[in-house]
Coordinates of N, CA and C and ligand atoms in Angstrom, one line a residue:
X1 N 0.9 -1.1 0.5 CA 0.5 -0.1 -0.1 C 1.1 1.2 0.1
X2 N 1.1 1.8 -1.0 CA 0.8 3.6 -0.9 C 0.7 4.1 -0.2
X3 N 1.4 4.5 0.8 CA 1.2 5.9 1.7 C 1.4 7.2 1.2
X4 N -0.2 8.0 1.6 CA 0.2 9.7 1.5 C 0.7 10.4 2.8
X5 N 1.8 11.5 2.1 CA 3.4 11.3 3.0 C 2.3 12.6 3.6
X6 N 2.5 13.2 4.5 CA 1.5 14.3 5.0 C 2.2 15.0 5.8
X7 N 2.5 16.8 5.4 CA 2.6 17.6 6.4 C 2.4 17.6 7.3
X8 N 2.3 17.6 9.2 CA 2.1 18.4 9.5 C 2.3 19.7 10.7
X9 N 1.6 20.9 10.2 CA 1.7 22.4 10.4 C 1.4 22.6 12.1
X10 N 2.7 23.2 13.1 CA 1.5 23.9 14.6 C 1.9 25.0 14.2
X11 N 0.9 25.5 15.5 CA 1.0 27.8 14.7 C 1.1 27.5 15.9
X12 N 1.9 26.5 17.1 CA 2.6 27.3 18.4 C 3.3 27.0 18.4
X13 N 4.3 27.7 18.9 CA 6.3 27.0 19.9 C 6.0 26.7 21.1
X14 N 4.6 26.4 21.7 CA 4.7 26.9 23.5 C 4.9 24.7 23.1
X15 N 5.5 25.2 24.5 CA 6.0 23.3 25.3 C 4.6 23.0 25.8
X16 N 3.5 23.5 25.8 CA 2.9 22.5 26.5 C 1.3 22.7 25.2
X17 N 1.2 23.3 24.2 CA 0.9 24.1 23.9 C -0.3 22.9 23.7
X18 N -1.9 23.0 23.1 CA -2.8 22.4 22.9 C -2.9 21.7 22.0
X19 N -2.7 23.0 21.3 CA -2.1 22.5 19.6 C -1.5 21.5 19.2
X20 N -0.8 21.1 20.1 CA 0.2 19.7 19.6 C -0.4 19.0 19.7
X21 N -1.2 18.7 22.0 CA -1.5 18.1 21.6 C -2.4 17.0 20.5
X22 N -3.1 18.0 20.5 CA -4.5 17.8 19.7 C -4.0 17.3 18.0
X23 N -2.8 17.6 17.8 CA -2.0 16.8 16.4 C -1.6 16.1 16.7
X24 N -0.9 15.9 17.7 CA -0.9 14.7 17.9 C -1.4 13.9 18.2
X25 N -2.5 14.0 18.4 CA -4.4 13.3 18.6 C -4.6 12.8 16.8
X26 N -4.6 13.6 16.2 CA -4.6 13.9 15.1 C -4.1 12.6 13.9
X27 N -2.5 12.9 14.5 CA -1.9 12.0 14.1 C -2.1 10.1 14.2
X28 N -2.0 10.2 15.2 CA -2.0 9.0 16.4 C -3.5 8.1 15.9
X29 N -4.7 8.9 15.2 CA -6.1 8.4 15.1 C -6.1 8.6 13.5
X30 N -5.6 8.4 12.5 CA -5.0 9.0 11.2 C -5.4 7.4 10.9
X31 N -6.4 7.5 10.0 CA -6.0 5.9 8.9 C -3.8 5.2 8.1
X32 N -4.1 4.2 8.0 CA -2.8 3.5 7.5 C -2.9 4.1 6.2
X33 N -3.0 4.9 5.6 CA -3.0 5.3 4.4 C -2.2 6.5 4.2
X34 N -2.0 6.9 5.7 CA -0.8 8.1 5.6 C -0.7 8.1 6.8
X35 N 1.0 8.8 6.2 CA 2.4 9.1 7.0 C 2.5 10.4 6.9
X36 N 2.3 10.5 8.8 CA 2.5 12.1 8.6 C 3.7 12.4 9.7
X37 N 4.2 13.6 9.1 CA 5.6 14.2 10.4 C 5.4 15.2 10.6
X38 N 6.2 15.7 11.0 CA 5.6 17.0 11.5 C 6.8 18.2 11.3
X39 N 6.5 19.2 10.9 CA 7.6 20.0 10.3 C 7.4 21.1 11.7
X40 N 8.6 21.1 11.6 CA 9.7 22.5 12.5 C 10.1 23.5 11.9
X41 N 8.7 24.9 12.3 CA 9.0 25.9 11.9 C 9.4 27.4 12.7
X42 N 10.0 26.7 13.8 CA 10.6 27.2 15.0 C 11.4 28.0 14.9
X43 N 12.0 27.6 14.0 CA 13.1 28.1 13.4 C 14.1 28.7 12.5
X44 N 12.9 29.4 11.7 CA 13.4 29.5 10.4 C 13.2 30.9 10.2
X45 N 14.3 30.9 10.4 CA 14.8 33.6 10.1 C 12.7 34.2 9.5
X46 N 13.2 35.1 10.7 CA 12.0 35.9 9.3 C 12.3 36.1 8.3
X47 N 11.5 36.0 7.1 CA 11.4 36.1 5.9 C 11.6 38.1 5.7
X48 N 12.4 37.9 4.4 CA 12.8 39.6 3.8 C 13.5 39.4 2.5
X49 N 13.0 39.5 1.8 CA 13.0 39.6 0.5 C 14.6 39.7 0.0
X50 N 15.1 40.2 1.0 CA 16.7 40.7 1.3 C 17.4 39.7 1.1
X51 N 17.0 38.1 1.9 CA 17.6 37.3 1.6 C 17.6 36.6 0.9
X52 N 16.9 36.4 -0.1 CA 15.9 35.6 -1.1 C 17.4 34.9 -2.8
X53 N 18.5 36.4 -2.2 CA 19.8 35.7 -3.2 C 20.4 35.4 -2.7
X54 N 20.4 35.1 -1.2 CA 22.0 34.0 -0.5 C 20.5 33.3 0.2
X55 N 19.8 32.2 0.5 CA 18.9 32.1 1.4 C 19.1 31.3 2.6
X56 N 18.9 31.6 4.1 CA 19.3 30.7 4.6 C 19.1 29.8 4.6
X57 N 20.2 28.4 4.9 CA 20.0 27.1 4.6 C 18.8 26.8 5.5
X58 N 18.3 26.8 6.3 CA 16.8 26.4 6.8 C 16.2 26.9 6.0
X59 N 16.0 27.9 5.5 CA 14.8 28.1 4.4 C 15.3 27.0 3.1
X60 N 16.1 26.9 3.1 CA 16.3 25.5 1.6 C 15.9 24.4 2.8
X61 N 16.3 24.3 3.0 CA 15.9 22.9 4.3 C 15.0 22.9 4.5
X62 N 13.9 23.7 4.9 CA 12.5 23.8 5.2 C 11.8 24.1 3.1
X63 N 12.3 24.8 2.7 CA 11.8 24.3 1.4 C 11.6 22.9 0.4
X64 N 12.4 22.6 0.6 CA 12.2 20.9 -0.1 C 12.0 20.3 0.7
X65 N 12.2 20.2 2.4 CA 11.1 19.7 2.8 C 9.5 19.8 2.6
X66 N 9.0 21.2 2.1 CA 7.8 21.0 2.4 C 7.3 20.1 0.7
X67 N 8.6 21.3 -0.2 CA 8.2 19.8 -1.5 C 7.9 18.5 -1.7
X68 N 8.1 17.7 -0.7 CA 8.0 16.5 -0.7 C 6.4 15.8 0.2
X69 N 5.8 16.5 0.4 CA 4.2 15.8 0.5 C 3.5 16.3 0.1
X70 N 3.1 15.1 -0.1 CA 1.7 15.0 -1.1 C -0.1 15.9 0.3
X71 N 0.6 16.5 0.9 CA 0.0 17.3 1.5 C -0.3 18.2 2.4
X72 N -0.6 18.9 3.2 CA -1.1 19.2 4.4 C -1.1 19.4 5.7
X73 N -1.8 19.0 6.6 CA -2.1 19.3 8.2 C -1.9 20.8 9.1
X74 N -2.6 22.0 9.2 CA -2.2 22.8 9.7 C -3.3 22.4 10.5
X75 N -2.7 22.6 12.7 CA -3.5 22.9 13.0 C -2.7 24.1 13.8
X76 N -3.6 24.6 13.8 CA -3.5 26.1 14.8 C -4.0 27.3 15.8
X77 N -4.0 28.1 16.8 CA -3.8 28.3 17.5 C -4.6 29.9 16.9
X78 N -5.6 30.7 17.9 CA -6.0 31.4 17.3 C -5.1 32.9 17.8
X79 N -5.0 33.9 17.9 CA -3.8 34.9 18.2 C -4.9 36.3 17.4
X80 N -5.2 36.7 18.6 CA -5.8 37.9 17.6 C -6.7 37.7 17.0
X81 N -7.7 37.0 17.1 CA -8.7 36.3 15.6 C -8.1 36.0 14.4
X82 N -6.8 36.6 14.9 CA -6.2 35.7 13.6 C -4.9 34.2 13.7
X83 N -4.3 34.3 12.3 CA -3.1 32.7 13.1 C -2.3 34.0 13.8
X84 N -1.4 32.3 14.3 CA -0.4 33.4 14.8 C 0.9 33.9 13.4
X85 N 1.8 35.0 14.3 CA 2.7 35.1 13.2 C 3.6 34.1 12.5
X86 N 4.3 33.4 13.7 CA 5.5 31.8 13.0 C 4.5 31.7 12.4
X87 N 3.5 31.0 12.0 CA 2.4 30.6 10.9 C 2.7 31.0 9.6
X88 N 2.9 32.5 9.5 CA 2.7 33.2 8.4 C 4.4 33.7 8.1
X89 N 4.6 33.2 9.2 CA 6.7 33.4 8.7 C 7.0 32.2 8.0
X90 N 6.4 31.5 8.0 CA 6.6 29.5 7.4 C 6.0 29.2 6.5
X91 N 4.7 29.7 6.6 CA 4.0 29.9 4.5 C 4.9 30.9 3.9
X92 N 5.4 32.2 4.6 CA 6.0 33.3 3.3 C 8.2 32.7 2.7
X93 N 8.2 31.7 3.8 CA 9.1 31.5 3.1 C 8.7 30.1 2.4
X94 N 7.7 29.7 2.7 CA 7.8 28.9 1.4 C 7.1 28.8 0.2
X95 N 7.2 29.8 -0.1 CA 6.1 31.0 -0.6 C 6.7 31.1 -1.8
X96 N 8.0 31.4 -1.8 CA 8.6 32.3 -2.4 C 10.6 31.8 -2.2
X97 N 11.1 32.0 -3.5 CA 11.0 32.9 -4.4 C 9.7 33.1 -5.3
X98 N 9.6 34.0 -6.0 CA 8.3 35.2 -6.5 C 8.5 33.2 -7.7
X99 N 7.4 32.5 -7.6 CA 6.2 32.0 -8.9 C 7.4 30.2 -8.8
X100 N 7.5 30.2 -7.4 CA 8.6 28.9 -6.8 C 8.0 28.4 -5.8
X101 N 7.1 28.8 -5.7 CA 5.7 28.6 -4.7 C 6.3 27.1 -3.9
X102 N 6.3 26.6 -2.6 CA 6.3 25.0 -2.9 C 5.0 24.3 -2.2
X103 N 4.3 25.4 -2.1 CA 3.0 25.3 -1.5 C 2.2 24.9 -3.0
X104 N 2.7 25.3 -3.8 CA 1.3 25.4 -5.0 C 0.3 23.7 -5.0
X105 N -0.6 23.9 -5.2 CA -0.9 22.5 -5.7 C -1.4 21.1 -3.7
X106 N -1.0 22.0 -3.2 CA -1.1 20.6 -2.0 C -2.2 20.9 -1.8
X107 N -3.4 19.7 -1.3 CA -4.1 19.4 -0.6 C -4.0 19.8 1.5
X108 N -4.6 20.8 1.6 CA -4.5 21.2 2.5 C -6.2 20.8 3.7
X109 N -5.4 20.3 5.1 CA -6.9 20.8 5.7 C -6.3 21.6 7.3
X110 N -7.7 22.6 7.8 CA -7.0 23.2 8.8 C -7.9 22.5 9.7
X111 N -7.5 23.2 11.0 CA -7.8 22.9 12.9 C -6.9 23.3 13.5
X112 N -8.3 24.1 14.2 CA -8.4 25.1 15.3 C -8.5 24.7 15.9
X113 N -7.4 25.0 17.4 CA -7.8 25.4 18.6 C -7.4 26.2 19.2
X114 N -8.4 26.2 20.4 CA -8.3 27.4 21.4 C -9.1 27.2 23.1
X115 N -9.0 27.5 24.0 CA -8.9 27.4 25.0 C -10.5 27.8 25.3
X116 N -10.5 28.7 23.8 CA -11.5 30.3 24.7 C -13.3 29.4 23.8
X117 N -14.0 29.7 23.5 CA -14.8 29.0 23.5 C -15.6 29.4 22.2
X118 N -14.4 30.0 20.7 CA -15.4 30.0 19.7 C -14.7 29.0 18.6
X119 N -13.9 28.0 19.2 CA -12.8 27.1 17.9 C -11.9 27.8 17.4
X120 N -12.0 28.9 17.7 CA -10.9 29.6 17.2 C -10.7 30.0 15.5
X121 N -12.3 30.1 14.8 CA -12.4 30.3 14.4 C -12.1 31.2 12.5
X122 N -11.5 32.3 13.5 CA -11.1 33.6 13.4 C -9.9 33.6 12.1
X123 N -9.0 32.9 12.9 CA -7.6 32.3 12.8 C -7.8 31.0 11.2
X124 N -8.9 30.2 11.7 CA -9.3 29.0 10.7 C -9.1 29.8 9.5
X125 N -10.6 30.7 9.5 CA -10.4 31.2 8.7 C -9.6 32.8 7.6
X126 N -9.0 32.9 8.7 CA -8.1 33.4 7.6 C -7.1 33.3 7.2
X127 N -6.5 31.8 7.4 CA -5.9 30.6 7.0 C -6.3 30.7 5.9
X128 N -7.7 29.9 5.6 CA -8.2 29.6 4.6 C -8.0 30.4 3.1
X129 N -7.8 31.4 4.1 CA -7.3 32.7 2.8 C -6.3 32.4 2.0
X130 N -4.8 32.7 3.2 CA -4.2 32.5 2.3 C -3.4 31.0 1.5
X131 N -4.2 30.4 1.8 CA -4.3 28.8 1.6 C -4.8 29.2 0.0
X132 N -5.9 29.7 0.0 CA -6.3 29.5 -1.7 C -5.6 30.9 -2.2
X133 N -4.5 31.2 -1.8 CA -4.1 32.5 -2.8 C -3.3 31.7 -3.0
X134 N -2.4 30.2 -2.9 CA -0.8 30.1 -2.2 C -1.6 28.7 -3.7
X135 N -3.4 28.4 -3.8 CA -2.8 27.3 -4.6 C -3.3 25.8 -3.8
X136 N -4.1 26.1 -2.4 CA -4.3 24.9 -1.9 C -5.2 24.7 -2.2
X137 N -5.9 23.1 -2.3 CA -7.2 22.8 -2.0 C -7.6 22.5 -1.1
X138 N -8.4 23.7 0.2 CA -8.1 22.5 1.1 C -10.3 22.6 1.7
X139 N -10.1 21.0 2.7 CA -10.6 20.4 3.1 C -11.9 21.8 3.4
X140 N -13.8 21.3 2.9 CA -14.5 22.4 3.7 C -15.0 21.1 4.2
X141 N -15.6 20.4 4.4 CA -16.6 19.5 5.3 C -15.5 18.5 6.0
X142 N -15.4 18.0 7.3 CA -16.3 18.8 7.9 C -14.7 20.2 8.5
X143 N -15.2 21.0 9.3 CA -15.0 21.6 10.0 C -14.4 21.0 11.3
X144 N -13.1 22.3 11.5 CA -12.7 21.4 13.3 C -12.6 22.7 13.8
X145 N -13.0 22.9 14.4 CA -13.0 24.5 15.0 C -13.3 23.5 16.7
X146 N -12.1 23.3 17.7 CA -11.7 22.8 18.3 C -12.1 24.0 19.7
X147 N -12.8 24.0 20.5 CA -12.4 24.9 21.4 C -12.5 24.7 22.9
X148 N -12.0 25.1 24.4 CA -12.9 24.5 25.2 C -11.4 23.9 25.1
X149 N -10.6 24.0 25.0 CA -9.0 22.9 25.2 C -8.6 22.7 26.2
X150 N -8.8 23.0 27.4 CA -8.0 22.7 28.7 C -8.9 21.8 29.3
X151 N -10.1 21.1 28.5 CA -10.7 20.7 29.2 C -11.1 19.0 28.2
X152 N -9.3 18.7 27.8 CA -9.9 17.8 26.6 C -8.7 17.0 27.0
X153 N -7.9 17.3 27.8 CA -6.7 16.2 27.9 C -6.3 15.7 29.3
X154 N -5.0 14.7 29.6 CA -5.1 14.2 30.6 C -3.9 15.3 30.8
X155 N -3.4 14.9 32.1 CA -2.5 15.0 32.5 C -1.2 15.1 31.6
X156 N -0.9 13.8 31.2 CA 0.3 12.9 29.8 C 0.0 13.9 28.3
X157 N -1.3 15.2 28.2 CA -2.0 15.6 27.1 C -1.6 14.4 26.2
X158 N -2.7 13.4 27.0 CA -3.6 12.8 26.2 C -5.1 12.9 25.4
X159 N -5.3 13.5 24.5 CA -6.5 13.2 24.1 C -7.8 12.6 24.9
X160 N -8.7 12.7 25.7 CA -9.4 12.2 27.0 C -10.7 12.8 26.6
X161 N -10.7 13.2 25.6 CA -12.4 13.2 25.4 C -13.1 12.3 24.1
X162 N -14.6 12.2 24.6 CA -14.6 11.0 23.5 C -15.6 11.4 22.4
X163 N -15.7 12.7 22.4 CA -17.0 13.3 21.3 C -15.3 13.4 20.5
X164 N -14.3 14.5 20.8 CA -13.3 14.4 20.1 C -12.3 13.7 19.8
X165 N -12.6 12.3 20.3 CA -11.4 11.6 20.0 C -12.4 10.7 18.0
X166 N -13.3 11.0 18.8 CA -14.6 10.0 18.0 C -13.9 11.2 16.2
X167 N -13.9 12.3 16.3 CA -14.1 13.3 15.9 C -13.3 13.5 15.3
X168 N -11.7 13.2 15.9 CA -10.3 13.3 15.2 C -10.1 11.9 14.2
X169 N -11.0 11.0 14.6 CA -11.1 9.3 14.0 C -11.2 10.0 12.6
X170 N -12.6 10.5 12.2 CA -13.3 10.7 11.2 C -13.0 11.8 10.7
X171 N -12.4 13.2 10.9 CA -12.0 14.0 10.5 C -10.4 13.7 9.6
X172 N -9.0 12.7 10.0 CA -8.7 12.6 9.7 C -8.9 11.0 8.4
X173 N -10.4 10.3 8.0 CA -10.3 9.6 7.4 C -11.0 10.9 6.6
X174 N -11.4 11.4 6.7 CA -12.0 12.0 6.0 C -11.3 12.9 5.1
X175 N -9.8 13.9 5.6 CA -8.8 14.1 5.3 C -7.5 13.1 4.9
X176 N -7.8 12.0 4.8 CA -7.3 11.3 3.8 C -7.6 11.0 2.5
X177 N -9.5 10.9 2.3 CA -10.3 10.8 1.4 C -10.1 12.0 0.4
X178 N -9.4 12.5 0.7 CA -9.8 14.5 0.5 C -8.2 14.5 -0.1
X179 N -7.3 14.4 0.0 CA -5.8 14.0 -0.6 C -5.8 13.4 -1.8
X180 N -5.9 12.0 -1.5 CA -6.2 11.0 -2.3 C -6.9 11.0 -4.3
X181 N -7.5 12.1 -3.5 CA -7.8 12.9 -4.8 C -7.9 14.1 -5.6
X182 N -6.4 14.1 -4.7 CA -6.0 15.2 -5.4 C -4.1 14.8 -6.1
X183 N -3.7 13.3 -5.3 CA -2.5 12.8 -5.9 C -2.3 11.9 -6.8
X184 N -2.6 11.8 -7.7 CA -2.2 10.4 -8.7 C -1.4 9.6 -8.3
Ligands
FNR1 C1 -4.4 33.8 22.8 N1 -6.2 33.4 22.6 C2 -7.1 33.6 21.8 N2 -8.0 32.6 21.7 C3 -8.0 32.8 21.0 O1 -10.0 31.6 20.8 N3 -8.9 33.5 20.7 C4 -8.1 35.0 20.8 O2 -8.2 36.3 19.6 C5 -7.1 35.0 21.3 N4 -6.0 35.8 21.1 C6 -4.4 35.7 21.6 C7 -4.0 36.4 21.5 C8 -2.3 35.5 23.0 C9 -1.3 37.2 21.9 C10 -2.9 34.6 22.8 C11 -1.1 34.2 23.4 C12 -3.0 33.8 22.8 C13 -5.6 32.6 23.5 C14 -4.6 30.9 23.0 O3 -6.5 30.6 22.8 C15 -4.6 29.8 24.1 O4 -3.5 30.6 25.0 C16 -4.2 28.6 23.5 O5 -3.3 28.1 24.6 C17 -3.0 29.0 22.6 O6 -2.3 27.8 21.6 P1 -1.6 26.8 21.8 O7 0.2 27.2 22.5 O8 -2.2 26.2 23.0 O9 -1.5 25.2 20.8

């Protein structure tokens, strides 16, 4: 069986991040047709066009790495009703130089996770707009807005909320089918 390679990009650098915990739960509950790998984004120099003529090695490696995946799963918090700058920086880095974006055409999905009650809809929606510009077909259904995150995990960071666990399984099944439709 050929597995589809999926990059998991988490928009929080925090050690005890609920988004990281949710991302791990999504990976653990993914169908076997997917092979998922976390992408590090916290080590990337801040994007400046000045660096494009002689890009930092971490940018080059990041762009190559992104290129090697069949699809991307974004798991993001909401900062001030949008997604965090660290995630925007990673997206910008791999979108350049102009005309050489390595995101283009890769199917994606967005899961937003917050301690708040609104499920970080603002972050998800802003990110969706960016991915549309980048030409990344992004799954529309099911949507994933995970609120009240502090009540979903145990002290070891494991997702213990039964309904969220069931949702994680069905979401990843749908995402696998979504990616398959774009990968020949
Ligand atoms: C937040 N938080 C937050 N939550 C939310 O639902 N909507 C928002 O607009 C914001 N804004 C915001 C701004 C900044 C700068 C911070 C640091 C936090 C709270 C946020 O949901 C909470 O800190 C999460 O725990 C962040 O995700 P991780 O780090 O746990 O994955």
